[in-house]
Short mmCIF file of C-alpha atoms in Angstrom, two decimals:
data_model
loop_
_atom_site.label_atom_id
_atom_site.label_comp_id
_atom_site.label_asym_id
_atom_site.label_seq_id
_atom_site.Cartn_x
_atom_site.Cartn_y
_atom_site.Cartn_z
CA UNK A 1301 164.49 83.10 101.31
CA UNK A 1302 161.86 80.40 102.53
CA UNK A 1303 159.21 80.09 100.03
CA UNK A 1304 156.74 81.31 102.06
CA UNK A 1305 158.15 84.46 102.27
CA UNK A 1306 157.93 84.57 98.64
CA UNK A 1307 154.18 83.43 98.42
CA UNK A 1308 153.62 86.25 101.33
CA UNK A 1309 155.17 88.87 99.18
CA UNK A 1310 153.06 87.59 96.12
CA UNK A 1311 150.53 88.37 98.14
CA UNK A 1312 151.25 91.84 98.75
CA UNK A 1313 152.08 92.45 94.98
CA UNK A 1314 148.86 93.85 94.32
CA UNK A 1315 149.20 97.12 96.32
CA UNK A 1316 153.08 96.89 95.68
CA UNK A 1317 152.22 97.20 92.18
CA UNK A 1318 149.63 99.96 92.95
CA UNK A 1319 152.40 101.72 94.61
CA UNK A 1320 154.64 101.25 92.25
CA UNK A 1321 152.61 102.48 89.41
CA UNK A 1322 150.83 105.08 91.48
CA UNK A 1323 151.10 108.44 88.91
CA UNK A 1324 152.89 106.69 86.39
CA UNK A 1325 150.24 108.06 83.51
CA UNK A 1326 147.38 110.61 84.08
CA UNK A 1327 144.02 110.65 82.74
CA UNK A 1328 143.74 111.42 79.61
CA UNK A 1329 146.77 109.38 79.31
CA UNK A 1330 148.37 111.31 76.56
CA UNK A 1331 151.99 112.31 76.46
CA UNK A 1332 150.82 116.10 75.32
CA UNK A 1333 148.59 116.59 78.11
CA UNK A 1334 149.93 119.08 80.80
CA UNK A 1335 149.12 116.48 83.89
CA UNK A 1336 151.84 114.00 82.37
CA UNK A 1337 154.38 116.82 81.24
CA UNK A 1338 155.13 116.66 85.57
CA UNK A 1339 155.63 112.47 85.82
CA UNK A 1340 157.36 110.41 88.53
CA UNK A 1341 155.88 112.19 91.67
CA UNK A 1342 156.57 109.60 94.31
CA UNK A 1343 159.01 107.85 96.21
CA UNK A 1344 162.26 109.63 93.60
CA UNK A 1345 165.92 108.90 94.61
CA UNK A 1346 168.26 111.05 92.86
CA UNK A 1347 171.93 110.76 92.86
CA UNK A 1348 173.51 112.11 96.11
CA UNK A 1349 175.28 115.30 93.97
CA UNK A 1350 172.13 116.48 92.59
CA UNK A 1351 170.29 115.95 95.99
CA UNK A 1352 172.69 118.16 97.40
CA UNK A 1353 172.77 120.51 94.70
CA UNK A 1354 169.36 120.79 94.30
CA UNK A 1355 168.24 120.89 98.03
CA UNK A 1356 164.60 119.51 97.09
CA UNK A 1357 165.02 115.92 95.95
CA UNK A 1358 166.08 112.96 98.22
CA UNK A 1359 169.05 110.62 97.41
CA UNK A 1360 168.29 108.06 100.36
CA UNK A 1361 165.20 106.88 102.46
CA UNK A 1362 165.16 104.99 105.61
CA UNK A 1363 162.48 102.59 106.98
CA UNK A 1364 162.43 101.84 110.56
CA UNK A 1365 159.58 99.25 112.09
CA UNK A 1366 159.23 96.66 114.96
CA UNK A 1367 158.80 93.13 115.14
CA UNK A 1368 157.48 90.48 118.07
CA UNK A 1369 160.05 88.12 117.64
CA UNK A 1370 160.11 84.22 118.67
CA UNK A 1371 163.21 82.21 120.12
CA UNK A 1372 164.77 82.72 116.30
CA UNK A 1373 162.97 84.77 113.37
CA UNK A 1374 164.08 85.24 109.67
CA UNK A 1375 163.75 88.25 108.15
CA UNK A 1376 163.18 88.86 104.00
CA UNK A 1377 163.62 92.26 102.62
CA UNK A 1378 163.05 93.24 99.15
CA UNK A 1379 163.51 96.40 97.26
CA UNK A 1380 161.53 97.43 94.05
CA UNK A 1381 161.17 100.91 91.92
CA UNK A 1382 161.03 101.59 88.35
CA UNK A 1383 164.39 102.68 85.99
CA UNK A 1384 163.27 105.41 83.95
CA UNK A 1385 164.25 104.88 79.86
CA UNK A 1386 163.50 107.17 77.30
CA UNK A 1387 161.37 106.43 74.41
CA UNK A 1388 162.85 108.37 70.74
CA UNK A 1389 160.67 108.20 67.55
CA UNK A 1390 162.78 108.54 64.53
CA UNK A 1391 161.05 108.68 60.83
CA UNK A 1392 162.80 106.66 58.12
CA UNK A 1393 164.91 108.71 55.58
CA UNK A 1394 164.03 108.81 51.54
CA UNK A 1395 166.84 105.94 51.81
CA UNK A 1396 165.34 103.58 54.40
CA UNK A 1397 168.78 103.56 56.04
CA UNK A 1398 168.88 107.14 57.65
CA UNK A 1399 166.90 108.24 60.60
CA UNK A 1400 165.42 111.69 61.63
CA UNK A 1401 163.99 111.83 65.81
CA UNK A 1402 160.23 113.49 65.41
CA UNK A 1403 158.27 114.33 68.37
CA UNK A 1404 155.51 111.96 66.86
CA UNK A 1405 154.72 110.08 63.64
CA UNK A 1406 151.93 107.79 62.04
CA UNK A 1407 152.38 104.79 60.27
CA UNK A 1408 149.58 102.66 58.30
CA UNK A 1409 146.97 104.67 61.02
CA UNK A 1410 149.11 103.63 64.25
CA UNK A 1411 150.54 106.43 66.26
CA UNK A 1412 154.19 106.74 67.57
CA UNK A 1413 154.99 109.31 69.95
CA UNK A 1414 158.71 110.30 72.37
CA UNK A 1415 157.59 108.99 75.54
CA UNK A 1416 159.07 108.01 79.15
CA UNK A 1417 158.88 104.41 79.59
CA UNK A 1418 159.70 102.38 83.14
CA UNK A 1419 161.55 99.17 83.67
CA UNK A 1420 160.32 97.41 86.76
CA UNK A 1421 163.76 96.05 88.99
CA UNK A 1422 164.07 94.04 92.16
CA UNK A 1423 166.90 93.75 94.48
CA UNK A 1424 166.12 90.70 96.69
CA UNK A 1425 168.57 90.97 100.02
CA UNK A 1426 169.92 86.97 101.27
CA UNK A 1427 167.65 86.51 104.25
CA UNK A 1428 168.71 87.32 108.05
CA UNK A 1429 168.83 85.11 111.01
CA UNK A 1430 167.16 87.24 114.15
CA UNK A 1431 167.82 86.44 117.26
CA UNK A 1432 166.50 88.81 120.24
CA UNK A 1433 168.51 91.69 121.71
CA UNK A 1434 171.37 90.80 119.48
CA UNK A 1435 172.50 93.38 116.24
CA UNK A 1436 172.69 91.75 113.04
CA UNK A 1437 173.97 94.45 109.82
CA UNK A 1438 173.75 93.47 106.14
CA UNK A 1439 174.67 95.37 103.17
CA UNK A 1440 174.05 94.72 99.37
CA UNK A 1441 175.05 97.24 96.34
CA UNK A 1442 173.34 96.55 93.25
CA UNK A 1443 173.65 97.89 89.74
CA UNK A 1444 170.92 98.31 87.01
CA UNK A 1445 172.82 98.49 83.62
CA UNK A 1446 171.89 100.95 80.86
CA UNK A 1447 171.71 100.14 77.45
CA UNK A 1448 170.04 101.00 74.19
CA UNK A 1449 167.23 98.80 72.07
CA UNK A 1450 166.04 99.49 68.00
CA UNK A 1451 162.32 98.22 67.38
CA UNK A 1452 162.03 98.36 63.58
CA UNK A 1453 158.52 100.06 61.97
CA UNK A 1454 157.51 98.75 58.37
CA UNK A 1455 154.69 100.31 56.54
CA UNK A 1456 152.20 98.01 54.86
CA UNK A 1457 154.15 97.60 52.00
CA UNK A 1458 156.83 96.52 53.52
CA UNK A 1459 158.77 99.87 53.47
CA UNK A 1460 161.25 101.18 56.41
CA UNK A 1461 158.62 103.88 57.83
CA UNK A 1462 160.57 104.42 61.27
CA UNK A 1463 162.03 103.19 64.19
CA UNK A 1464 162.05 103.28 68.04
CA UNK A 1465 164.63 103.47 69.88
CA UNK A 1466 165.15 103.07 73.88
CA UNK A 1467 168.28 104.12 75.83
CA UNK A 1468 168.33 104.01 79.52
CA UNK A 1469 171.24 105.33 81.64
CA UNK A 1470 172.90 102.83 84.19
CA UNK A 1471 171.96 103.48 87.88
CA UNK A 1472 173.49 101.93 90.97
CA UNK A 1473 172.16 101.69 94.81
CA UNK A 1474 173.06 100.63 98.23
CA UNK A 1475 170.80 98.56 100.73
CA UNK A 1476 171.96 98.97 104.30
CA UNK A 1477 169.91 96.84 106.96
CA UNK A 1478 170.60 96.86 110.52
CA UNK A 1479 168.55 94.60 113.65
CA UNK A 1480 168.84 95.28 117.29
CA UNK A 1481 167.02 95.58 120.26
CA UNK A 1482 164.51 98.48 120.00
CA UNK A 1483 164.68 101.49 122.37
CA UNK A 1484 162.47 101.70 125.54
CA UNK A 1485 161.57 97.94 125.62
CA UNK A 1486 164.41 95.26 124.84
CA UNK A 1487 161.87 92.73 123.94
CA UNK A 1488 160.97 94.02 121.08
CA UNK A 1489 163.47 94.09 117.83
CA UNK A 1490 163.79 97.68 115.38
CA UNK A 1491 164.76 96.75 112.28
CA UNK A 1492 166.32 99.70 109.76
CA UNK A 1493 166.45 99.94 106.37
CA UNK A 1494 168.22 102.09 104.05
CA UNK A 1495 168.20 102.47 100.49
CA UNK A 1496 170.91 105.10 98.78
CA UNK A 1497 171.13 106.12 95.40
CA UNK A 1498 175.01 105.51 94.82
CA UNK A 1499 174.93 106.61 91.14
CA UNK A 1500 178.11 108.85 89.63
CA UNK A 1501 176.71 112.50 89.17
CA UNK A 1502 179.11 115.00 87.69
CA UNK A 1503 176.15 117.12 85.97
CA UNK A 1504 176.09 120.94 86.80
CA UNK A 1505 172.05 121.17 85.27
CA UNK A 1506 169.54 121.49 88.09
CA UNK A 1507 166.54 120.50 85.96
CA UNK A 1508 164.37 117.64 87.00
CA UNK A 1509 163.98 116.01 83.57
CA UNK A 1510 167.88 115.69 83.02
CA UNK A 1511 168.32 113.42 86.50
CA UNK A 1512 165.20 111.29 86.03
CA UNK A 1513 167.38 108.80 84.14
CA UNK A 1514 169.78 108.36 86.42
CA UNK A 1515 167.33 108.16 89.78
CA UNK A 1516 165.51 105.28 91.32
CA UNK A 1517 162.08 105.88 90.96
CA UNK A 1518 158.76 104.31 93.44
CA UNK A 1519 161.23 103.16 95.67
CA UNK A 1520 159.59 100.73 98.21
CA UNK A 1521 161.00 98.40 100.82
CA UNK A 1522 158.77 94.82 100.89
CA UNK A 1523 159.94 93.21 104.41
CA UNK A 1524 158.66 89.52 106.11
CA UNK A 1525 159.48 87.43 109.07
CA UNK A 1526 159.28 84.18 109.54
CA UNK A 1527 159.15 83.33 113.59
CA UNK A 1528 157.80 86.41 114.63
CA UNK A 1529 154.94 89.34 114.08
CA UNK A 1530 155.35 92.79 113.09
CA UNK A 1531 154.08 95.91 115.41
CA UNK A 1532 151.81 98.39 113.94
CA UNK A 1533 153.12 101.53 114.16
CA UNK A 1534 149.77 102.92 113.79
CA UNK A 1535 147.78 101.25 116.27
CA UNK A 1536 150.54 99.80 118.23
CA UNK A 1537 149.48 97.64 121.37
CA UNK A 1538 150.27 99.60 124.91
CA UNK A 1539 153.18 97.59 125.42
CA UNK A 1540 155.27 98.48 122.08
CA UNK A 1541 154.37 102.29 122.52
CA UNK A 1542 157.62 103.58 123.92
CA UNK A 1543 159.39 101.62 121.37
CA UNK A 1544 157.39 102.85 118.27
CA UNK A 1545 158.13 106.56 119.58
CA UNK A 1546 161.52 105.37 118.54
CA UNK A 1547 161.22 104.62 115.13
CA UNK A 1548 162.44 107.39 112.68
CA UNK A 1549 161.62 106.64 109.11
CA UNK A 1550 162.47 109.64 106.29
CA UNK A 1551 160.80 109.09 103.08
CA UNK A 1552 158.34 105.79 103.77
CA UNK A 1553 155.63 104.83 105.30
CA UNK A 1554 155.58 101.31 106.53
CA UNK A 1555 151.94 99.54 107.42
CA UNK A 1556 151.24 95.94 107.98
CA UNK A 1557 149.88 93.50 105.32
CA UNK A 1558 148.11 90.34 105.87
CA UNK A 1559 148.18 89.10 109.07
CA UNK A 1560 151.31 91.28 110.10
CA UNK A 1561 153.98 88.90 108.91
CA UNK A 1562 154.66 91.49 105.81
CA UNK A 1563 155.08 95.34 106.09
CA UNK A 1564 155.08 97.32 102.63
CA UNK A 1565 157.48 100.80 103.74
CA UNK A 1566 155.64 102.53 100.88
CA UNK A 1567 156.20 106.65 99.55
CA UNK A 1568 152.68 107.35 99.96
CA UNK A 1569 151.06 107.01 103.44
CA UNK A 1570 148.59 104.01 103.58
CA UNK A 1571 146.71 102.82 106.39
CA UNK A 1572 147.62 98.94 107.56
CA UNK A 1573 146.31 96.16 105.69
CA UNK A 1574 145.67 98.35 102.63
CA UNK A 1575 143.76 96.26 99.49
CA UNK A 1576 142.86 97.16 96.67
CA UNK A 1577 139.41 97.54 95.97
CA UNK A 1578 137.93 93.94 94.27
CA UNK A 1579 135.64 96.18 92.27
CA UNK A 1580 138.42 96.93 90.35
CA UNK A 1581 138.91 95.97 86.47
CA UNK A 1582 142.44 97.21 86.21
CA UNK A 1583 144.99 99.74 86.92
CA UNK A 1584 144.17 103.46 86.42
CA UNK A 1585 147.33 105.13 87.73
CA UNK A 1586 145.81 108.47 88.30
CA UNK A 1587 146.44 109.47 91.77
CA UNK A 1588 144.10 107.00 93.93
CA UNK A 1589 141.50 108.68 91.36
CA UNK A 1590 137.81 106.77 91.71
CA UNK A 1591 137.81 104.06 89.48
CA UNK A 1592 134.34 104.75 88.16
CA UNK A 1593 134.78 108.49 87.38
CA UNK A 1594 138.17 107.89 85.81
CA UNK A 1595 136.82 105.03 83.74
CA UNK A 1596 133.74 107.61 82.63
CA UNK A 1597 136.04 109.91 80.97
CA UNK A 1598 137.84 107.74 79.41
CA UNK A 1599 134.46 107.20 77.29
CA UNK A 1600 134.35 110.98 76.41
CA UNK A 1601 137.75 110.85 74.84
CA UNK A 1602 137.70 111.47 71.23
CA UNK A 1603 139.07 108.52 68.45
CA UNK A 1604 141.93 110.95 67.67
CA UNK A 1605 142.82 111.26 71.71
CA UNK A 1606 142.71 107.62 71.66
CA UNK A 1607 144.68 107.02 69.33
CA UNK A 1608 147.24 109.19 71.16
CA UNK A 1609 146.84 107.96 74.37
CA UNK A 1610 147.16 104.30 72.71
CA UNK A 1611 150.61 105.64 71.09
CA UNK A 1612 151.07 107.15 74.67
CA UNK A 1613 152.00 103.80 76.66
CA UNK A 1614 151.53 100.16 76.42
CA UNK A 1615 149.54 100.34 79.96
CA UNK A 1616 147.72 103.57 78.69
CA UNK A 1617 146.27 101.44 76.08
CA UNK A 1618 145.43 98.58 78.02
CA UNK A 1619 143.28 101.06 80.26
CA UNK A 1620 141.83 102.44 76.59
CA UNK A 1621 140.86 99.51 75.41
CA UNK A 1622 139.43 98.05 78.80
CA UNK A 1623 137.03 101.11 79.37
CA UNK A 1624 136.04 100.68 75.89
CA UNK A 1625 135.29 97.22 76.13
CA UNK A 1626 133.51 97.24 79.16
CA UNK A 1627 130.35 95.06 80.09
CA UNK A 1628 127.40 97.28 81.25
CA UNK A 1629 127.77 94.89 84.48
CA UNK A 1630 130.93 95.59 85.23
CA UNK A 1631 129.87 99.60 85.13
CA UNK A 1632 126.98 98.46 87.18
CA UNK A 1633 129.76 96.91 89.80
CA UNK A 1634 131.89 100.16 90.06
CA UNK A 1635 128.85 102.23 90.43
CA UNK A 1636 127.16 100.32 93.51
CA UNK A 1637 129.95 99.70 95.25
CA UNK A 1638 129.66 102.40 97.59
CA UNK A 1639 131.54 102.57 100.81
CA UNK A 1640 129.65 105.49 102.97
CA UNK A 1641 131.05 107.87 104.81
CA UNK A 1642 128.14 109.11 106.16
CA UNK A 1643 124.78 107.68 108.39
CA UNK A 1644 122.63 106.31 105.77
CA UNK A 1645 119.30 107.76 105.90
CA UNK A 1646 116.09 106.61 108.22
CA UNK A 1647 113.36 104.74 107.08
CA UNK A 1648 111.25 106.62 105.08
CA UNK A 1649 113.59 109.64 104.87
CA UNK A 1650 112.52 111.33 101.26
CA UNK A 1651 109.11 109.73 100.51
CA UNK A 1652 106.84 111.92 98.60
CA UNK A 1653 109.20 114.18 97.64
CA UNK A 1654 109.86 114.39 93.93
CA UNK A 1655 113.18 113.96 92.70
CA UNK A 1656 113.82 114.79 89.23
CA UNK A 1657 115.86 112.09 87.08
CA UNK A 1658 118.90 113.23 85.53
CA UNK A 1659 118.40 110.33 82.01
CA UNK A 1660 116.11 107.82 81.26
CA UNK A 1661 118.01 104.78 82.06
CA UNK A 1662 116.27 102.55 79.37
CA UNK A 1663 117.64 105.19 77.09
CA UNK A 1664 120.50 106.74 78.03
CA UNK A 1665 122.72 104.48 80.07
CA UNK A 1666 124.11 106.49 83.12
CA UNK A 1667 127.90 105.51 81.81
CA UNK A 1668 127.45 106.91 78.23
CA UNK A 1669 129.19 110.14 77.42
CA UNK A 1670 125.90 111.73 76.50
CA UNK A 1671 125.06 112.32 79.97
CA UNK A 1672 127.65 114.72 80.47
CA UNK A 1673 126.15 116.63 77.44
CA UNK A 1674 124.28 118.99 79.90
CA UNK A 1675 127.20 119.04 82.68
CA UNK A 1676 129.81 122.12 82.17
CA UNK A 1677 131.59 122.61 85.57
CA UNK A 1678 133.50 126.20 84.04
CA UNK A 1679 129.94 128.15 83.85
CA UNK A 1680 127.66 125.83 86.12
CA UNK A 1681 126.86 127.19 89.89
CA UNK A 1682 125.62 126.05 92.94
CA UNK A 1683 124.08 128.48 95.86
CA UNK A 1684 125.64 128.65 99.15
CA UNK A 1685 124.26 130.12 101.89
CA UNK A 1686 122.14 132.46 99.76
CA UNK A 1687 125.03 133.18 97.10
CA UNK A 1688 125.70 131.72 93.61
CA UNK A 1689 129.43 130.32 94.09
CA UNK A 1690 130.62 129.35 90.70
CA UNK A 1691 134.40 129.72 88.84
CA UNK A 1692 136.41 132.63 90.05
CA UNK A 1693 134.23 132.72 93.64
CA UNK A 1694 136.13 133.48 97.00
CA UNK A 1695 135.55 131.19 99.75
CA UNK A 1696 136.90 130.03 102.91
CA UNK A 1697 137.38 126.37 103.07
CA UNK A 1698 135.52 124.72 106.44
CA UNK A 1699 135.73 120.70 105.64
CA UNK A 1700 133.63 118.90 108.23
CA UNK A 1701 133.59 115.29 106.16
CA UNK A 1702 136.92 114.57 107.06
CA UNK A 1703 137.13 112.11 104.35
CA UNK A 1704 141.27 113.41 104.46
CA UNK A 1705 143.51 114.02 107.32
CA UNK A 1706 144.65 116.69 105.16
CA UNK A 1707 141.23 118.92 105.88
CA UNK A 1708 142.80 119.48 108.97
CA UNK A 1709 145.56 121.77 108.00
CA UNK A 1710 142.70 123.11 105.35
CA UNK A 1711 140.52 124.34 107.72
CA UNK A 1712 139.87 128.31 107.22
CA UNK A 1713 141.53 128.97 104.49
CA UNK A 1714 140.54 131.29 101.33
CA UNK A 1715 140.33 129.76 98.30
CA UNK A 1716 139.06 130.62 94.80
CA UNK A 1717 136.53 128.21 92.72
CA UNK A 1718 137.91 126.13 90.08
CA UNK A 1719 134.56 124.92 88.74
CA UNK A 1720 131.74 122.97 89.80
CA UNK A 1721 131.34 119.84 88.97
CA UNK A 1722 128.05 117.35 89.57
CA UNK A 1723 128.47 113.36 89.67
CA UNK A 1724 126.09 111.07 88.08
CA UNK A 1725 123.78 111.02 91.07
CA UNK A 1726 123.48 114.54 91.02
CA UNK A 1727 125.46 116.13 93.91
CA UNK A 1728 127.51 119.02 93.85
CA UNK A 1729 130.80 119.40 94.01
CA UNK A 1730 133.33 122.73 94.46
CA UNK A 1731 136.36 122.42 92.54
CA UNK A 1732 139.28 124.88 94.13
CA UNK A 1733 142.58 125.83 94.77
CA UNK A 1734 144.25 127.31 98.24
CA UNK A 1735 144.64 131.11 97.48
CA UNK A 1736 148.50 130.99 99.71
CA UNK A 1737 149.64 127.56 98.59
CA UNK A 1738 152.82 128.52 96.48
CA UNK A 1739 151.64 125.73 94.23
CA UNK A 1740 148.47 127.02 93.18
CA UNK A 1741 149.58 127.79 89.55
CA UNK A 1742 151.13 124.88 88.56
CA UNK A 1743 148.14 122.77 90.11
CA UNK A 1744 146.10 124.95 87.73
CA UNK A 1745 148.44 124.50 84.87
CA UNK A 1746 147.54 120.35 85.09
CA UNK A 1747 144.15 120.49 86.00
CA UNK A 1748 144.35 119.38 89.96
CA UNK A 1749 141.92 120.58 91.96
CA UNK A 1750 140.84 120.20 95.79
CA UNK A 1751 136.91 119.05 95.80
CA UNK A 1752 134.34 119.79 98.56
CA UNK A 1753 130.81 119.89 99.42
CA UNK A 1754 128.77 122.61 98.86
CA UNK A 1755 128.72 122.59 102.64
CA UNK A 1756 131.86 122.63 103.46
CA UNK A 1757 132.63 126.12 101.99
CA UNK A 1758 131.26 129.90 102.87
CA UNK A 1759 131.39 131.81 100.26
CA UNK A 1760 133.17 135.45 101.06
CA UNK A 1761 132.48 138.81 99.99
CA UNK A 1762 133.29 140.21 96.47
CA UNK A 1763 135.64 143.23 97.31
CA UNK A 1764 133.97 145.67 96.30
CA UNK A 1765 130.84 144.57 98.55
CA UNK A 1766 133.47 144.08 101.41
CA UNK A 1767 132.12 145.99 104.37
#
């Protein structure tokens, strides 16, 4: 692998690593919360057996994308996803020597609690010689090993308080990657990729918790060419059409980074030349949540939910700790940076009207907790079309923003109110969930909601006003 192919895939590492992280802990970052009791969402290979078994996990996932090529290109692929281990907290016995497994403990004021934890692993593939219309195949199993580590807790004194220990199960994989001349124009070369979960599975449970430790988890495929340009598969140009309609991939979604010498085959659809946002102190993990709303409840967390959420995760505490320690210009950063998705007003549009202000910003910064003293989305309303819509209203959903090719398949559906909630500048939002969607009551359970504007909902008759 040249090295730069390496420097290009450094320079994709950002949204790699927001890819590969995506989920990983939700806001409010505590293990007891019910969003993290449901982890590792994305881009999950499970052993073949279970797959099978199960019928609603993959074992494998295929990329398929183009590329230009010159006289004689080399292609780079890389593979990277997380190996679940488990986290045990075990209390010291009256002996020191003995060891009891607790859910959670405290020692000296610092919180331990049983936890999920993620090793990060890379399989890099020996690089490929292309040349066009000819079929080049290469193959590479890999093996992550399992294995069990003791971290030692002493008390203040100097007295055996607990230990940690972390045991991860071995898991094992196959890379298949095959070139050749792409269908419907030879010019062009499809290159497939296929990464298999190989791992022994004799099991007979069908839970998702007792196969986590043996899957691959955020699998992505990182590919670059040297002597040659990858095709959007988006946007491809008129002459590569026929041969995109070829490409079948099952499980990824590959875009273009840079300047289309790297493609990142990622689990969660991304548009080409994704970045992530400069704006940006740090990682969040919370479903492509906004950066300045996550980082605002963070503030409203209690010092005991801290303290948990601290104990939580090493990265959980990082994000803690950063939102704590926050300059008032970074909050000033994340809260300007506003990317429209709407015509900006005229000249003029608003004067004389009186707006009233929500704090007193020489007061009452708008990122302290105190401004959400007033806000309480369960009881708070908003009137639609003449009607107070507020939790446990029926609507039918009619999204015009289109901030989510989603609101397509959205589009006249009843739903029920979750809440409204208000932002700091004041506008409205309804908080609901899809009255059909099988899913509704576990989305409930954690908290997930589908937001709109006021506008894009009608409110429907209560049934006993039903005409």
């Amino acid at each position: 692998m040249t090295t730069d192919v390496l420097d290009r895939f450094s320079a994709a590492r950002a949204v790699a690593d927001a890819v590969l992280y995506e989920g990983y802990v939700l806001y409010p970052y505590r293990a007891s919360s019910r969003k993290n009791q449901a982890r590792w969402q994305f881009g999950v290979l499970t052993p073949r057996a279970f797959s099978e078994a199960d019928g609603s996990e993959r074992w494998s996932a295929r990329t398929e994308c183009l590329i230009d090529p010159g006289l004689i290109s080399r292609l780079a692929v890389r593979i990277r996803c997380l190996q679940v281990q488990h986290r045990f907290v075990e209390a010291a016995g009256d002996d020191g020597a003995s060891f009891v497994p607790v859910e959670a403990l405290k020692v000296d004021e610092k919180a331990y609690v049983e936890w999920d934890e993620a090793v990060e692993q890379v399989v890099n593939l020996a690089p490929l010689t292309l040349y066009p219309g000819e079929e080049v195949a290469s193959e590479e199993w890999f093996a992550f090993p399992g294995g069990e580590e003791l971290e030692m807790i002493r008390s203040a004194d100097g007295d055996m308080a607990a230990r940690i220990r972390r045991q991860r199960q071995s898991v094992s994989g196959r890379v298949h990657v095959v070139t050749g001349r792409a269908e419907g124009d030879g010019s062009f070369l499809k290159i497939a990729v296929t990464v298999e979960n190989s791992t022994a599975w004799s099991g007979t449970s069908t839970r998702r918790d007792d196969i986590i430790g043996h899957s691959l988890v955020a699998v992505h495929t990182m590919l670059a060419v040297d002597g040659g340009v990858f095709v959007s598969l988006l946007d491809p140009p008129d002459a590569a059409r026929s041969a995109v309609a070829g490409c079948s991939n099952d499980g990824a979604f590959p875009v273009l980074i840079g300047a289309g010498d790297v493609v990142l085959s990622s689990p969660i659809i991304l548009y080409d030349h994704p970045e992530v946002a400069p704006e940006s102190p740090g990682d969040l993990y919370d479903s492509t949540e906004i950066d300045e709303i996550l980082a605002l409840r963070v503030l409203t967390l209690t010092d005991a939910e801290k303290i948990e959420a601290r104990a939580t995760d090493a990265r959980a505490a990082a994000i803690i700790d950063r939102c704590d320690d926050m300059p008032p210009e970074v909050w000033e950063r994340l809260h300007g940076a506003v990317r429209a998705l709407h015509p900006a007003e005229p000249p003029g549009a608003g004067l004389g009207e009186e707006e009233p202000e929500l704090f007193t910003p020489e007061t009452v910064p708008w990122w302290d907790p105190e401004v959400d003293a007033s806000v309480d989305p369960w009881n708070d309303s908003v009137l639609i079309n003449g009607v107070e819509v507020t939790k446990g209203s029926a609507v039918r959903l009619c999204p015009s923003h289109r901030s989510d090719a989603q609101d397509l398949f959205l589009s006249g559906l009843a739903a029920t109110v979750a809440g409204v909630f208000k932002d700091v500048d004041g506008s409205q939002h309804v908080a609901v969930t899809v009255d059909d969607d099988p899913a509704t009551e576990e989305l409930n359970w954690q908290g997930r909601y589908l937001f709109f504007h006021p506008d894009e909902v009608d409110p429907l008759p209560e049934p006993d006003s039903a005409p």
